[in-house]
Amino acid sequence: MTTPSTTHELQVLIDRLHAEYASLNQGNVATYIPELALVKPDEFGICLVTSEGQMFEAGDCDRQFTIQSISKPFTFGMALEALGHEAVSQHVGVEPSGEPFNAIELQSGTNRPHNPMINSGAITVTALLHGQHGGAAIDRVVERLSALAGRPLSIDMNVYESERRTGHRNRAIAHLLVNFGMLQGEAEAALDVYFRQCAIQVTCRDLAMMAATLSNMGRNPVTGQSAFDIREVKDMLSIMFTCGMYDYSGQWAYRVGVPAKSGVGGGVIAVVNRQLGIGTYSPRLDVYGNSCRGVAVCEELASRLGLHVFDCLNVGSSYLNAIL
Ligand code: GLN
């Protein structure tokens, strides 16, 4: 199949990718949070939203699942906005770790988490937000994610309770951070906000809309509401580009070449700057904790549409803007 040159052909491409990758049955749903083991492993959605708000979708795009780590770039953006670069960088770095998302490891020398996309960094960022807003921190996060999605979001209390009960590894990370003075205040209070933010329910369509909002310099292309200033968007996209897919981030940059973030709930977002937001949902995960079908679909979309930042198709006026 050649590169689509009309919106109809783009829809045909998405339908074909959905049909083709529905038979990719590699990977397993996350079970370390017991409630996540209950999801239907074969649900599968692909949604694209342009920076102008035009939507293309295939499959299960209105099924709700938990956002998990896809919340991390947004809480990082909120912390930067509230505290500034200087203060945030005293607590968390911006280097890829090359380690799994849940590694119990801090940067040698500084004792900071490597970056805000892995659990140690994200828990630190959430603790900073809790330090700023106290008990209102989680409401601020839900509010901001709702502005990005363009509809009111809520928390899946079963998933939250499930992770709160069993999240001993994250608890260990939080206490390590307290030990090194990276996390001030109550570890348990920060963890509570973190577990709740991870349990925010979204659909694949919400994810595509959130990604489109980032692609549109922080303004939701459908509601017109500004969710983030361009300065924070630039910072969020930079970290998503280098660290968003954990220890697959280098391969992702090489093969797909756009900022992205995955979550163990099965979601993936990818952002094509000034052009497009992509959201996928399929809960079977690979060894890195990234959705198998989500990665495969994004790789093929990037190559078909020339989305990679360094692709020759992506020179000057964008390919997508030319056909939309
Ligand atoms: N809540 C999950 C955890 O902390 C999020 C991890 C993820 O989505 N990669 O383990």
mmCIF file of N, CA and C in Angstrom, residues 7 24 38 44 65 80 94 106 125 130 144 164 174-175 183 186 199 205 221 235 240-241 253 267 272 296 316:
data_model
loop_
_atom_site.group_PDB
_atom_site.id
_atom_site.type_symbol
_atom_site.label_atom_id
_atom_site.label_comp_id
_atom_site.label_asym_id
_atom_site.label_seq_id
_atom_site.Cartn_x
_atom_site.Cartn_y
_atom_site.Cartn_z
ATOM 1 N N THR A 7 -7.872 12.169 2.866
ATOM 2 C CA THR A 7 -8.329 11.778 4.206
ATOM 3 C C THR A 7 -9.005 10.412 4.152
ATOM 4 N N LEU A 24 -2.002 -9.659 16.208
ATOM 5 C CA LEU A 24 -0.721 -9.697 16.937
ATOM 6 C C LEU A 24 -1.027 -9.998 18.410
ATOM 7 N N LEU A 38 -7.583 -7.908 35.209
ATOM 8 C CA LEU A 38 -8.983 -8.189 34.837
ATOM 9 C C LEU A 38 -9.377 -7.586 33.495
ATOM 10 N N PHE A 44 -8.750 -3.241 21.457
ATOM 11 C CA PHE A 44 -7.735 -2.613 20.599
ATOM 12 C C PHE A 44 -8.332 -1.385 19.914
ATOM 13 N N PHE A 65 -9.940 2.801 30.286
ATOM 14 C CA PHE A 65 -8.857 2.063 30.949
ATOM 15 C C PHE A 65 -8.054 3.096 31.726
ATOM 16 N N LEU A 80 6.834 21.953 36.623
ATOM 17 C CA LEU A 80 7.671 23.004 36.024
ATOM 18 C C LEU A 80 6.964 24.347 36.074
ATOM 19 N N VAL A 94 17.141 14.823 33.818
ATOM 20 C CA VAL A 94 16.507 14.732 32.501
ATOM 21 C C VAL A 94 17.252 13.740 31.599
ATOM 22 N N LEU A 106 18.922 5.475 41.862
ATOM 23 C CA LEU A 106 19.007 6.930 41.712
ATOM 24 C C LEU A 106 20.335 7.271 41.044
ATOM 25 N N VAL A 125 8.108 14.065 41.343
ATOM 26 C CA VAL A 125 7.350 15.179 40.759
ATOM 27 C C VAL A 125 5.993 15.320 41.464
ATOM 28 N N HIS A 130 2.345 17.816 45.505
ATOM 29 C CA HIS A 130 1.672 17.695 46.802
ATOM 30 C C HIS A 130 2.188 18.767 47.767
ATOM 31 N N ARG A 144 -6.440 19.106 35.100
ATOM 32 C CA ARG A 144 -5.537 19.403 33.982
ATOM 33 C C ARG A 144 -5.645 18.332 32.891
ATOM 34 N N ARG A 164 -2.715 0.788 45.580
ATOM 35 C CA ARG A 164 -2.371 1.279 46.924
ATOM 36 C C ARG A 164 -2.056 0.103 47.866
ATOM 37 N N ALA A 174 9.769 5.367 47.135
ATOM 38 C CA ALA A 174 9.438 6.612 47.838
ATOM 39 C C ALA A 174 10.274 6.753 49.113
ATOM 40 N N HIS A 175 10.448 5.649 49.824
ATOM 41 C CA HIS A 175 11.226 5.719 51.063
ATOM 42 C C HIS A 175 12.713 5.935 50.791
ATOM 43 N N LEU A 183 12.729 13.616 48.543
ATOM 44 C CA LEU A 183 11.288 13.726 48.745
ATOM 45 C C LEU A 183 11.063 14.278 50.150
ATOM 46 N N GLU A 186 5.612 13.578 53.678
ATOM 47 C CA GLU A 186 5.177 12.199 53.865
ATOM 48 C C GLU A 186 5.277 11.381 52.589
ATOM 49 N N ALA A 199 -4.522 6.057 38.160
ATOM 50 C CA ALA A 199 -5.808 5.364 37.987
ATOM 51 C C ALA A 199 -6.864 6.243 37.308
ATOM 52 N N ARG A 205 -9.554 7.579 22.520
ATOM 53 C CA ARG A 205 -9.884 8.893 21.919
ATOM 54 C C ARG A 205 -9.364 10.029 22.813
ATOM 55 N N PRO A 221 -7.488 21.309 20.530
ATOM 56 C CA PRO A 221 -7.940 21.775 19.223
ATOM 57 C C PRO A 221 -9.459 21.775 19.055
ATOM 58 N N ASP A 235 9.184 21.366 27.063
ATOM 59 C CA ASP A 235 9.896 20.536 28.041
ATOM 60 C C ASP A 235 9.320 19.129 28.099
ATOM 61 N N MET A 240 9.672 13.315 26.729
ATOM 62 C CA MET A 240 8.973 12.177 26.110
ATOM 63 C C MET A 240 9.810 11.608 24.969
ATOM 64 N N PHE A 241 10.505 12.473 24.251
ATOM 65 C CA PHE A 241 11.309 12.004 23.117
ATOM 66 C C PHE A 241 12.464 11.130 23.599
ATOM 67 N N ALA A 253 13.014 6.210 19.298
ATOM 68 C CA ALA A 253 13.465 7.429 18.609
ATOM 69 C C ALA A 253 14.007 7.085 17.224
ATOM 70 N N GLY A 267 -2.154 1.921 27.180
ATOM 71 C CA GLY A 267 -2.219 3.094 26.300
ATOM 72 C C GLY A 267 -0.847 3.525 25.807
ATOM 73 N N VAL A 272 3.062 14.311 17.020
ATOM 74 C CA VAL A 272 3.767 14.831 15.851
ATOM 75 C C VAL A 272 3.623 16.347 15.925
ATOM 76 N N ALA A 296 3.780 -1.374 17.526
ATOM 77 C CA ALA A 296 3.788 -1.817 16.122
ATOM 78 C C ALA A 296 3.007 -0.842 15.236
ATOM 79 N N GLY A 316 9.787 20.822 5.671
ATOM 80 C CA GLY A 316 9.029 22.017 5.294
ATOM 81 C C GLY A 316 7.561 21.845 5.615
#
